[in-house]
mmCIF file with all atom_site columns, C-alpha atoms in Angstrom:
data_model
loop_
_atom_site.group_PDB
_atom_site.id
_atom_site.type_symbol
_atom_site.label_atom_id
_atom_site.label_alt_id
_atom_site.label_comp_id
_atom_site.label_asym_id
_atom_site.label_entity_id
_atom_site.label_seq_id
_atom_site.pdbx_PDB_ins_code
_atom_site.Cartn_x
_atom_site.Cartn_y
_atom_site.Cartn_z
_atom_site.occupancy
_atom_site.B_iso_or_equiv
_atom_site.pdbx_formal_charge
_atom_site.auth_seq_id
_atom_site.auth_comp_id
_atom_site.auth_asym_id
_atom_site.auth_atom_id
_atom_site.pdbx_PDB_model_num
ATOM 1   C CA . ALA A 1 1   ? 0.066   0.078  0.003  1.00 77.00 ? 1   ALA A CA 1
ATOM 2   C CA . TRP A 1 2   ? 2.945   2.346  0.732  1.00 88.00 ? 2   TRP A CA 1
ATOM 3   C CA . VAL A 1 3   ? 3.951   2.368  -3.072 1.00 88.00 ? 3   VAL A CA 1
ATOM 4   C CA . ASP A 1 4   ? 1.085   4.700  -3.876 1.00 86.00 ? 4   ASP A CA 1
ATOM 5   C CA . ALA A 1 5   ? 1.496   7.035  -0.866 1.00 92.00 ? 5   ALA A CA 1
ATOM 6   C CA . PRO A 1 6   ? 3.254   10.433 -1.405 1.00 92.00 ? 6   PRO A CA 1
ATOM 7   C CA . ILE A 1 7   ? 6.548   10.710 0.429  1.00 96.00 ? 7   ILE A CA 1
ATOM 8   C CA . PHE A 1 8   ? 7.394   13.732 2.758  1.00 97.00 ? 8   PHE A CA 1
ATOM 9   C CA . GLU A 1 9   ? 10.978  14.121 3.325  1.00 96.00 ? 9   GLU A CA 1
ATOM 10  C CA . SER A 1 10  ? 11.483  17.955 3.779  1.00 96.00 ? 10  SER A CA 1
ATOM 11  C CA . PHE A 1 11  ? 12.270  17.791 7.474  1.00 98.00 ? 11  PHE A CA 1
ATOM 12  C CA . ARG A 1 12  ? 14.076  20.915 8.582  1.00 98.00 ? 12  ARG A CA 1
ATOM 13  C CA . HIS A 1 13  ? 15.709  22.224 11.844 1.00 98.00 ? 13  HIS A CA 1
ATOM 14  C CA . PRO A 1 14  ? 12.805  23.415 14.213 1.00 98.00 ? 14  PRO A CA 1
ATOM 15  C CA . LEU A 1 15  ? 14.394  26.873 14.975 1.00 98.00 ? 15  LEU A CA 1
ATOM 16  C CA . THR A 1 16  ? 16.072  27.790 11.621 1.00 97.00 ? 16  THR A CA 1
ATOM 17  C CA . GLY A 1 17  ? 14.318  25.873 9.104  1.00 97.00 ? 17  GLY A CA 1
ATOM 18  C CA . LEU A 1 18  ? 17.606  24.775 7.645  1.00 97.00 ? 18  LEU A CA 1
ATOM 19  C CA . GLU A 1 19  ? 18.698  21.215 6.695  1.00 95.00 ? 19  GLU A CA 1
ATOM 20  C CA . THR A 1 20  ? 19.739  19.381 9.937  1.00 95.00 ? 20  THR A CA 1
ATOM 21  C CA . ARG A 1 21  ? 21.305  16.058 10.862 1.00 93.00 ? 21  ARG A CA 1
ATOM 22  C CA . ALA A 1 22  ? 17.943  14.518 11.775 1.00 95.00 ? 22  ALA A CA 1
ATOM 23  C CA . SER A 1 23  ? 16.267  13.190 8.795  1.00 96.00 ? 23  SER A CA 1
ATOM 24  C CA . GLY A 1 24  ? 13.567  10.875 7.739  1.00 98.00 ? 24  GLY A CA 1
ATOM 25  C CA . ARG A 1 25  ? 10.800  10.102 5.141  1.00 98.00 ? 25  ARG A CA 1
ATOM 26  C CA . LEU A 1 26  ? 7.014   9.944  5.927  1.00 98.00 ? 26  LEU A CA 1
ATOM 27  C CA . ARG A 1 27  ? 4.057   8.525  4.195  1.00 98.00 ? 27  ARG A CA 1
ATOM 28  C CA . MET A 1 28  ? 0.485   8.666  5.219  1.00 97.00 ? 28  MET A CA 1
ATOM 29  C CA . LEU A 1 29  ? -2.766  6.764  4.210  1.00 96.00 ? 29  LEU A CA 1
ATOM 30  C CA . TYR A 1 30  ? -6.145  6.627  5.755  1.00 96.00 ? 30  TYR A CA 1
ATOM 31  C CA . ASP A 1 31  ? -9.579  4.868  5.488  1.00 96.00 ? 31  ASP A CA 1
ATOM 32  C CA . ASP A 1 32  ? -12.861 5.121  7.335  1.00 95.00 ? 32  ASP A CA 1
ATOM 33  C CA . GLU A 1 33  ? -11.397 3.798  10.560 1.00 97.00 ? 33  GLU A CA 1
ATOM 34  C CA . ALA A 1 34  ? -7.745  5.033  10.898 1.00 98.00 ? 34  ALA A CA 1
ATOM 35  C CA . LEU A 1 35  ? -4.751  7.176  9.830  1.00 98.00 ? 35  LEU A CA 1
ATOM 36  C CA . TYR A 1 36  ? -1.730  5.136  8.778  1.00 98.00 ? 36  TYR A CA 1
ATOM 37  C CA . LEU A 1 37  ? 1.842   6.338  9.059  1.00 98.00 ? 37  LEU A CA 1
ATOM 38  C CA . GLY A 1 38  ? 4.976   4.846  7.437  1.00 98.00 ? 38  GLY A CA 1
ATOM 39  C CA . VAL A 1 39  ? 8.201   6.441  8.711  1.00 98.00 ? 39  VAL A CA 1
ATOM 40  C CA . GLU A 1 40  ? 11.663  5.764  7.884  1.00 98.00 ? 40  GLU A CA 1
ATOM 41  C CA . ILE A 1 41  ? 14.298  7.642  10.221 1.00 98.00 ? 41  ILE A CA 1
ATOM 42  C CA . ASP A 1 42  ? 17.886  7.825  9.648  1.00 96.00 ? 42  ASP A CA 1
ATOM 43  C CA . ASP A 1 43  ? 19.896  7.407  12.900 1.00 95.00 ? 43  ASP A CA 1
ATOM 44  C CA . LEU A 1 44  ? 23.505  6.408  13.177 1.00 92.00 ? 44  LEU A CA 1
ATOM 45  C CA . ASP A 1 45  ? 23.616  6.083  16.923 1.00 92.00 ? 45  ASP A CA 1
ATOM 46  C CA . LEU A 1 46  ? 20.364  4.715  18.375 1.00 95.00 ? 46  LEU A CA 1
ATOM 47  C CA . HIS A 1 47  ? 19.747  5.759  21.937 1.00 93.00 ? 47  HIS A CA 1
ATOM 48  C CA . SER A 1 48  ? 16.584  4.967  24.062 1.00 93.00 ? 48  SER A CA 1
ATOM 49  C CA . GLU A 1 49  ? 16.674  3.758  27.467 1.00 93.00 ? 49  GLU A CA 1
ATOM 50  C CA . TYR A 1 50  ? 12.827  4.024  28.176 1.00 96.00 ? 50  TYR A CA 1
ATOM 51  C CA . ASP A 1 51  ? 10.671  0.942  28.091 1.00 96.00 ? 51  ASP A CA 1
ATOM 52  C CA . GLU A 1 52  ? 7.396   1.989  29.867 1.00 97.00 ? 52  GLU A CA 1
ATOM 53  C CA . ARG A 1 53  ? 4.381   3.705  28.218 1.00 97.00 ? 53  ARG A CA 1
ATOM 54  C CA . ASP A 1 54  ? 4.213   7.377  28.656 1.00 98.00 ? 54  ASP A CA 1
ATOM 55  C CA . ASP A 1 55  ? 7.904   7.547  29.754 1.00 97.00 ? 55  ASP A CA 1
ATOM 56  C CA . PRO A 1 56  ? 9.545   10.760 28.803 1.00 97.00 ? 56  PRO A CA 1
ATOM 57  C CA . LEU A 1 57  ? 10.596  9.510  25.302 1.00 97.00 ? 57  LEU A CA 1
ATOM 58  C CA . TRP A 1 58  ? 11.490  12.934 24.096 1.00 96.00 ? 58  TRP A CA 1
ATOM 59  C CA . GLU A 1 59  ? 14.594  12.800 26.224 1.00 95.00 ? 59  GLU A CA 1
ATOM 60  C CA . ALA A 1 60  ? 16.159  10.268 23.651 1.00 96.00 ? 60  ALA A CA 1
ATOM 61  C CA . ASP A 1 61  ? 15.618  9.301  19.941 1.00 97.00 ? 61  ASP A CA 1
ATOM 62  C CA . VAL A 1 62  ? 12.001  9.564  19.225 1.00 98.00 ? 62  VAL A CA 1
ATOM 63  C CA . PHE A 1 63  ? 9.350   10.305 16.485 1.00 99.00 ? 63  PHE A CA 1
ATOM 64  C CA . GLU A 1 64  ? 6.758   12.823 17.597 1.00 99.00 ? 64  GLU A CA 1
ATOM 65  C CA . PHE A 1 65  ? 3.352   13.470 16.001 1.00 99.00 ? 65  PHE A CA 1
ATOM 66  C CA . PHE A 1 66  ? 0.902   16.203 16.930 1.00 99.00 ? 66  PHE A CA 1
ATOM 67  C CA . LEU A 1 67  ? -2.722  16.313 15.721 1.00 99.00 ? 67  LEU A CA 1
ATOM 68  C CA . ARG A 1 68  ? -5.252  18.936 16.069 1.00 98.00 ? 68  ARG A CA 1
ATOM 69  C CA . PRO A 1 69  ? -8.357  17.233 14.601 1.00 98.00 ? 69  PRO A CA 1
ATOM 70  C CA . MET A 1 70  ? -10.794 20.095 14.418 1.00 96.00 ? 70  MET A CA 1
ATOM 71  C CA . ARG A 1 71  ? -10.771 23.564 13.231 1.00 92.00 ? 71  ARG A CA 1
ATOM 72  C CA . GLY A 1 72  ? -11.957 25.966 15.804 1.00 90.00 ? 72  GLY A CA 1
ATOM 73  C CA . LYS A 1 73  ? -11.102 23.723 18.557 1.00 94.00 ? 73  LYS A CA 1
ATOM 74  C CA . SER A 1 74  ? -7.953  23.953 20.712 1.00 96.00 ? 74  SER A CA 1
ATOM 75  C CA . ASP A 1 75  ? -7.770  20.249 21.638 1.00 98.00 ? 75  ASP A CA 1
ATOM 76  C CA . TYR A 1 76  ? -4.819  18.365 20.225 1.00 99.00 ? 76  TYR A CA 1
ATOM 77  C CA . PHE A 1 77  ? -3.096  15.111 20.747 1.00 99.00 ? 77  PHE A CA 1
ATOM 78  C CA . GLU A 1 78  ? 0.554   14.223 21.046 1.00 99.00 ? 78  GLU A CA 1
ATOM 79  C CA . ILE A 1 79  ? 1.791   10.731 20.153 1.00 99.00 ? 79  ILE A CA 1
ATOM 80  C CA . GLN A 1 80  ? 5.342   9.657  20.165 1.00 99.00 ? 80  GLN A CA 1
ATOM 81  C CA . THR A 1 81  ? 7.064   6.304  19.505 1.00 98.00 ? 81  THR A CA 1
ATOM 82  C CA . SER A 1 82  ? 10.751  5.407  20.347 1.00 98.00 ? 82  SER A CA 1
ATOM 83  C CA . PRO A 1 83  ? 13.081  3.020  18.312 1.00 98.00 ? 83  PRO A CA 1
ATOM 84  C CA . ARG A 1 84  ? 12.307  0.504  20.966 1.00 97.00 ? 84  ARG A CA 1
ATOM 85  C CA . GLY A 1 85  ? 8.506   0.666  20.067 1.00 98.00 ? 85  GLY A CA 1
ATOM 86  C CA . VAL A 1 86  ? 7.497   2.402  23.301 1.00 98.00 ? 86  VAL A CA 1
ATOM 87  C CA . ILE A 1 87  ? 4.550   4.826  23.045 1.00 99.00 ? 87  ILE A CA 1
ATOM 88  C CA . PHE A 1 88  ? 3.685   8.175  24.726 1.00 99.00 ? 88  PHE A CA 1
ATOM 89  C CA . ASP A 1 89  ? 0.326   9.461  24.051 1.00 99.00 ? 89  ASP A CA 1
ATOM 90  C CA . SER A 1 90  ? -1.651  12.381 25.464 1.00 99.00 ? 90  SER A CA 1
ATOM 91  C CA . HIS A 1 91  ? -4.645  14.573 24.956 1.00 99.00 ? 91  HIS A CA 1
ATOM 92  C CA . PHE A 1 92  ? -4.269  18.396 25.699 1.00 98.00 ? 92  PHE A CA 1
ATOM 93  C CA . GLU A 1 93  ? -7.512  20.290 26.010 1.00 98.00 ? 93  GLU A CA 1
ATOM 94  C CA . ARG A 1 94  ? -5.686  23.499 24.962 1.00 97.00 ? 94  ARG A CA 1
ATOM 95  C CA . TYR A 1 95  ? -2.159  24.764 24.680 1.00 97.00 ? 95  TYR A CA 1
ATOM 96  C CA . ARG A 1 96  ? -0.031  22.602 27.093 1.00 97.00 ? 96  ARG A CA 1
ATOM 97  C CA . HIS A 1 97  ? -2.996  22.139 29.442 1.00 97.00 ? 97  HIS A CA 1
ATOM 98  C CA . PRO A 1 98  ? -3.220  20.218 31.595 1.00 96.00 ? 98  PRO A CA 1
ATOM 99  C CA . SER A 1 99  ? 0.433   20.889 32.584 1.00 94.00 ? 99  SER A CA 1
ATOM 100 C CA . PRO A 1 100 ? 2.994   19.498 32.268 1.00 94.00 ? 100 PRO A CA 1
ATOM 101 C CA . TYR A 1 101 ? 2.185   16.462 30.025 1.00 96.00 ? 101 TYR A CA 1
ATOM 102 C CA . GLY A 1 102 ? -1.551  16.659 29.152 1.00 97.00 ? 102 GLY A CA 1
ATOM 103 C CA . ASN A 1 103 ? -3.997  13.874 29.897 1.00 98.00 ? 103 ASN A CA 1
ATOM 104 C CA . VAL A 1 104 ? -1.606  11.006 29.772 1.00 97.00 ? 104 VAL A CA 1
ATOM 105 C CA . ASP A 1 105 ? -4.578  8.650  30.669 1.00 97.00 ? 105 ASP A CA 1
ATOM 106 C CA . PHE A 1 106 ? -5.463  9.111  27.177 1.00 98.00 ? 106 PHE A CA 1
ATOM 107 C CA . ASP A 1 107 ? -5.063  5.862  25.180 1.00 98.00 ? 107 ASP A CA 1
ATOM 108 C CA . SER A 1 108 ? -4.708  6.356  21.521 1.00 99.00 ? 108 SER A CA 1
ATOM 109 C CA . ALA A 1 109 ? -5.034  2.518  20.697 1.00 99.00 ? 109 ALA A CA 1
ATOM 110 C CA . LEU A 1 110 ? -2.029  3.043  18.458 1.00 99.00 ? 110 LEU A CA 1
ATOM 111 C CA . GLU A 1 111 ? -1.075  -0.155 16.583 1.00 98.00 ? 111 GLU A CA 1
ATOM 112 C CA . LEU A 1 112 ? 2.598   -0.122 16.082 1.00 98.00 ? 112 LEU A CA 1
ATOM 113 C CA . SER A 1 113 ? 5.367   -1.981 14.539 1.00 98.00 ? 113 SER A CA 1
ATOM 114 C CA . VAL A 1 114 ? 8.975   -0.753 14.862 1.00 98.00 ? 114 VAL A CA 1
ATOM 115 C CA . LYS A 1 115 ? 12.173  -2.197 13.447 1.00 98.00 ? 115 LYS A CA 1
ATOM 116 C CA . ALA A 1 116 ? 15.371  -0.707 14.836 1.00 96.00 ? 116 ALA A CA 1
ATOM 117 C CA . MET A 1 117 ? 18.342  -1.273 12.464 1.00 95.00 ? 117 MET A CA 1
ATOM 118 C CA . GLY A 1 118 ? 21.171  -1.270 14.873 1.00 94.00 ? 118 GLY A CA 1
ATOM 119 C CA . THR A 1 119 ? 21.874  -1.754 18.494 1.00 92.00 ? 119 THR A CA 1
ATOM 120 C CA . PHE A 1 120 ? 21.233  0.514  21.457 1.00 90.00 ? 120 PHE A CA 1
ATOM 121 C CA . ALA A 1 121 ? 24.015  2.444  23.526 1.00 76.00 ? 121 ALA A CA 1
ATOM 122 C CA . ASP A 1 122 ? 27.193  0.953  22.099 1.00 83.00 ? 122 ASP A CA 1
ATOM 123 C CA . GLU A 1 123 ? 29.867  2.084  19.664 1.00 83.00 ? 123 GLU A CA 1
ATOM 124 C CA . LYS A 1 124 ? 28.477  0.169  16.596 1.00 87.00 ? 124 LYS A CA 1
ATOM 125 C CA . LEU A 1 125 ? 27.201  2.204  13.782 1.00 90.00 ? 125 LEU A CA 1
ATOM 126 C CA . ASP A 1 126 ? 23.516  1.956  13.431 1.00 93.00 ? 126 ASP A CA 1
ATOM 127 C CA . THR A 1 127 ? 21.300  2.799  10.262 1.00 95.00 ? 127 THR A CA 1
ATOM 128 C CA . GLY A 1 128 ? 17.957  4.028  11.902 1.00 96.00 ? 128 GLY A CA 1
ATOM 129 C CA . TYR A 1 129 ? 14.540  2.681  12.449 1.00 98.00 ? 129 TYR A CA 1
ATOM 130 C CA . ARG A 1 130 ? 11.272  2.118  10.660 1.00 98.00 ? 130 ARG A CA 1
ATOM 131 C CA . ILE A 1 131 ? 7.768   2.654  11.963 1.00 98.00 ? 131 ILE A CA 1
ATOM 132 C CA . GLU A 1 132 ? 4.368   1.452  10.773 1.00 98.00 ? 132 GLU A CA 1
ATOM 133 C CA . ALA A 1 133 ? 1.553   2.850  12.719 1.00 98.00 ? 133 ALA A CA 1
ATOM 134 C CA . ARG A 1 134 ? -2.350  2.584  12.766 1.00 98.00 ? 134 ARG A CA 1
ATOM 135 C CA . LEU A 1 135 ? -3.953  5.357  14.580 1.00 99.00 ? 135 LEU A CA 1
ATOM 136 C CA . PRO A 1 136 ? -7.725  4.684  14.957 1.00 98.00 ? 136 PRO A CA 1
ATOM 137 C CA . PHE A 1 137 ? -10.056 7.478  14.827 1.00 98.00 ? 137 PHE A CA 1
ATOM 138 C CA . GLN A 1 138 ? -12.407 6.149  17.592 1.00 98.00 ? 138 GLN A CA 1
ATOM 139 C CA . PRO A 1 139 ? -10.300 7.178  20.681 1.00 98.00 ? 139 PRO A CA 1
ATOM 140 C CA . ILE A 1 140 ? -10.184 10.570 19.189 1.00 98.00 ? 140 ILE A CA 1
ATOM 141 C CA . LYS A 1 141 ? -14.057 10.533 18.830 1.00 98.00 ? 141 LYS A CA 1
ATOM 142 C CA . ASP A 1 142 ? -14.373 9.497  22.352 1.00 98.00 ? 142 ASP A CA 1
ATOM 143 C CA . ARG A 1 143 ? -12.518 12.592 23.592 1.00 97.00 ? 143 ARG A CA 1
ATOM 144 C CA . LEU A 1 144 ? -14.126 14.983 20.973 1.00 97.00 ? 144 LEU A CA 1
ATOM 145 C CA . PRO A 1 145 ? -17.596 13.654 20.181 1.00 96.00 ? 145 PRO A CA 1
ATOM 146 C CA . ALA A 1 146 ? -18.080 16.350 17.429 1.00 96.00 ? 146 ALA A CA 1
ATOM 147 C CA . PHE A 1 147 ? -15.110 14.963 15.399 1.00 96.00 ? 147 PHE A CA 1
ATOM 148 C CA . ARG A 1 148 ? -16.112 13.164 12.343 1.00 94.00 ? 148 ARG A CA 1
ATOM 149 C CA . THR A 1 149 ? -14.206 10.633 10.315 1.00 93.00 ? 149 THR A CA 1
ATOM 150 C CA . PRO A 1 150 ? -12.307 12.432 7.613  1.00 94.00 ? 150 PRO A CA 1
ATOM 151 C CA . GLU A 1 151 ? -13.772 12.490 4.218  1.00 94.00 ? 151 GLU A CA 1
ATOM 152 C CA . PRO A 1 152 ? -12.001 13.677 0.953  1.00 95.00 ? 152 PRO A CA 1
ATOM 153 C CA . GLY A 1 153 ? -11.566 17.490 1.343  1.00 95.00 ? 153 GLY A CA 1
ATOM 154 C CA . ALA A 1 154 ? -11.637 17.391 5.085  1.00 96.00 ? 154 ALA A CA 1
ATOM 155 C CA . ASP A 1 155 ? -8.760  19.115 6.923  1.00 96.00 ? 155 ASP A CA 1
ATOM 156 C CA . VAL A 1 156 ? -6.875  18.323 10.132 1.00 97.00 ? 156 VAL A CA 1
ATOM 157 C CA . PHE A 1 157 ? -3.726  20.089 11.380 1.00 98.00 ? 157 PHE A CA 1
ATOM 158 C CA . VAL A 1 158 ? -0.503  18.209 12.107 1.00 98.00 ? 158 VAL A CA 1
ATOM 159 C CA . ASN A 1 159 ? 3.217   18.444 12.819 1.00 99.00 ? 159 ASN A CA 1
ATOM 160 C CA . PHE A 1 160 ? 5.905   15.781 13.021 1.00 99.00 ? 160 PHE A CA 1
ATOM 161 C CA . PHE A 1 161 ? 9.237   15.875 14.695 1.00 99.00 ? 161 PHE A CA 1
ATOM 162 C CA . ILE A 1 162 ? 12.339  13.677 14.635 1.00 98.00 ? 162 ILE A CA 1
ATOM 163 C CA . VAL A 1 163 ? 14.614  13.910 17.662 1.00 98.00 ? 163 VAL A CA 1
ATOM 164 C CA . ASP A 1 164 ? 18.069  12.288 17.279 1.00 96.00 ? 164 ASP A CA 1
ATOM 165 C CA . ARG A 1 165 ? 20.047  12.100 20.418 1.00 92.00 ? 165 ARG A CA 1
ATOM 166 C CA . GLY A 1 166 ? 23.407  10.360 19.979 1.00 83.00 ? 166 GLY A CA 1
ATOM 167 C CA . LYS A 1 167 ? 26.166  10.024 22.523 1.00 79.00 ? 167 LYS A CA 1
ATOM 168 C CA . ASP A 1 168 ? 27.899  13.070 21.647 1.00 82.00 ? 168 ASP A CA 1
ATOM 169 C CA . TYR A 1 169 ? 25.201  15.120 19.867 1.00 86.00 ? 169 TYR A CA 1
ATOM 170 C CA . ARG A 1 170 ? 21.577  16.214 19.739 1.00 91.00 ? 170 ARG A CA 1
ATOM 171 C CA . SER A 1 171 ? 19.744  17.031 16.551 1.00 95.00 ? 171 SER A CA 1
ATOM 172 C CA . ALA A 1 172 ? 16.106  17.487 15.627 1.00 97.00 ? 172 ALA A CA 1
ATOM 173 C CA . ALA A 1 173 ? 13.891  18.034 12.709 1.00 98.00 ? 173 ALA A CA 1
ATOM 174 C CA . ALA A 1 174 ? 10.317  19.269 11.997 1.00 98.00 ? 174 ALA A CA 1
ATOM 175 C CA . ALA A 1 175 ? 8.029   18.777 9.110  1.00 98.00 ? 175 ALA A CA 1
ATOM 176 C CA . SER A 1 176 ? 6.623   22.375 9.709  1.00 98.00 ? 176 SER A CA 1
ATOM 177 C CA . PRO A 1 177 ? 9.319   24.144 11.639 1.00 98.00 ? 177 PRO A CA 1
ATOM 178 C CA . PRO A 1 178 ? 7.880   26.375 14.529 1.00 98.00 ? 178 PRO A CA 1
ATOM 179 C CA . PHE A 1 179 ? 10.855  28.725 14.574 1.00 98.00 ? 179 PHE A CA 1
ATOM 180 C CA . VAL A 1 180 ? 10.494  28.788 18.442 1.00 98.00 ? 180 VAL A CA 1
ATOM 181 C CA . PRO A 1 181 ? 11.828  26.276 21.052 1.00 97.00 ? 181 PRO A CA 1
ATOM 182 C CA . ASP A 1 182 ? 8.284   24.702 21.532 1.00 97.00 ? 182 ASP A CA 1
ATOM 183 C CA . TYR A 1 183 ? 7.034   21.745 19.542 1.00 98.00 ? 183 TYR A CA 1
ATOM 184 C CA . HIS A 1 184 ? 3.491   22.481 20.824 1.00 98.00 ? 184 HIS A CA 1
ATOM 185 C CA . HIS A 1 185 ? 3.341   25.830 18.864 1.00 97.00 ? 185 HIS A CA 1
ATOM 186 C CA . GLN A 1 186 ? 0.107   25.377 17.181 1.00 96.00 ? 186 GLN A CA 1
ATOM 187 C CA . ALA A 1 187 ? 0.541   28.212 14.687 1.00 96.00 ? 187 ALA A CA 1
ATOM 188 C CA . ALA A 1 188 ? 3.258   25.927 12.972 1.00 98.00 ? 188 ALA A CA 1
ATOM 189 C CA . PHE A 1 189 ? 0.890   23.014 12.542 1.00 98.00 ? 189 PHE A CA 1
ATOM 190 C CA . ALA A 1 190 ? 0.371   22.332 8.959  1.00 98.00 ? 190 ALA A CA 1
ATOM 191 C CA . ARG A 1 191 ? -2.952  21.700 7.426  1.00 97.00 ? 191 ARG A CA 1
ATOM 192 C CA . LEU A 1 192 ? -3.320  18.182 6.158  1.00 96.00 ? 192 LEU A CA 1
ATOM 193 C CA . THR A 1 193 ? -6.073  17.629 3.565  1.00 96.00 ? 193 THR A CA 1
ATOM 194 C CA . PHE A 1 194 ? -7.561  14.274 2.937  1.00 95.00 ? 194 PHE A CA 1
ATOM 195 C CA . LEU A 1 195 ? -7.687  13.242 -0.613 1.00 92.00 ? 195 LEU A CA 1
ATOM 196 C CA . ASP A 1 196 ? -9.957  10.631 -2.317 1.00 86.00 ? 196 ASP A CA 1
#
């Protein structure tokens, strides 16, 4: 199915909008029940010590996905996955509220397959990791009853981030750079239009 999906690979530095060490490729598809993501992340030094759901994955290598599903509503969702396949998912009712990490009791029911191409926390050169994820719409509807399953022409607002934290470096990249040190900056969320 991914063969026909458009590829997004213009990830840029979150603060400058310039090319950065962190890089990857993203594909998306959808049907009546879910949004599907296929992500390939380049990473020469895999680091992720976290193994519990809703751990602070952003402190290590991670792929982050922000979704504001409704125009005119401030609610948004943050979903992260590590190269180990650990998930962080949260619902924010408005900008960074509730503080500090949102409603972490939110369960996105994310179905996830992650393949790490390398080993963790050693000197061996790694390649990166691959993510295939299915995000069902129902848990979003459960939080936002007015949300409707997207149809062709419908819009949602999104942003995606790659955090690459090696032993001796830290890099990050954004699909839509916020140009401020805040991944929750909703003004930077890009409009995603569903096609037929």
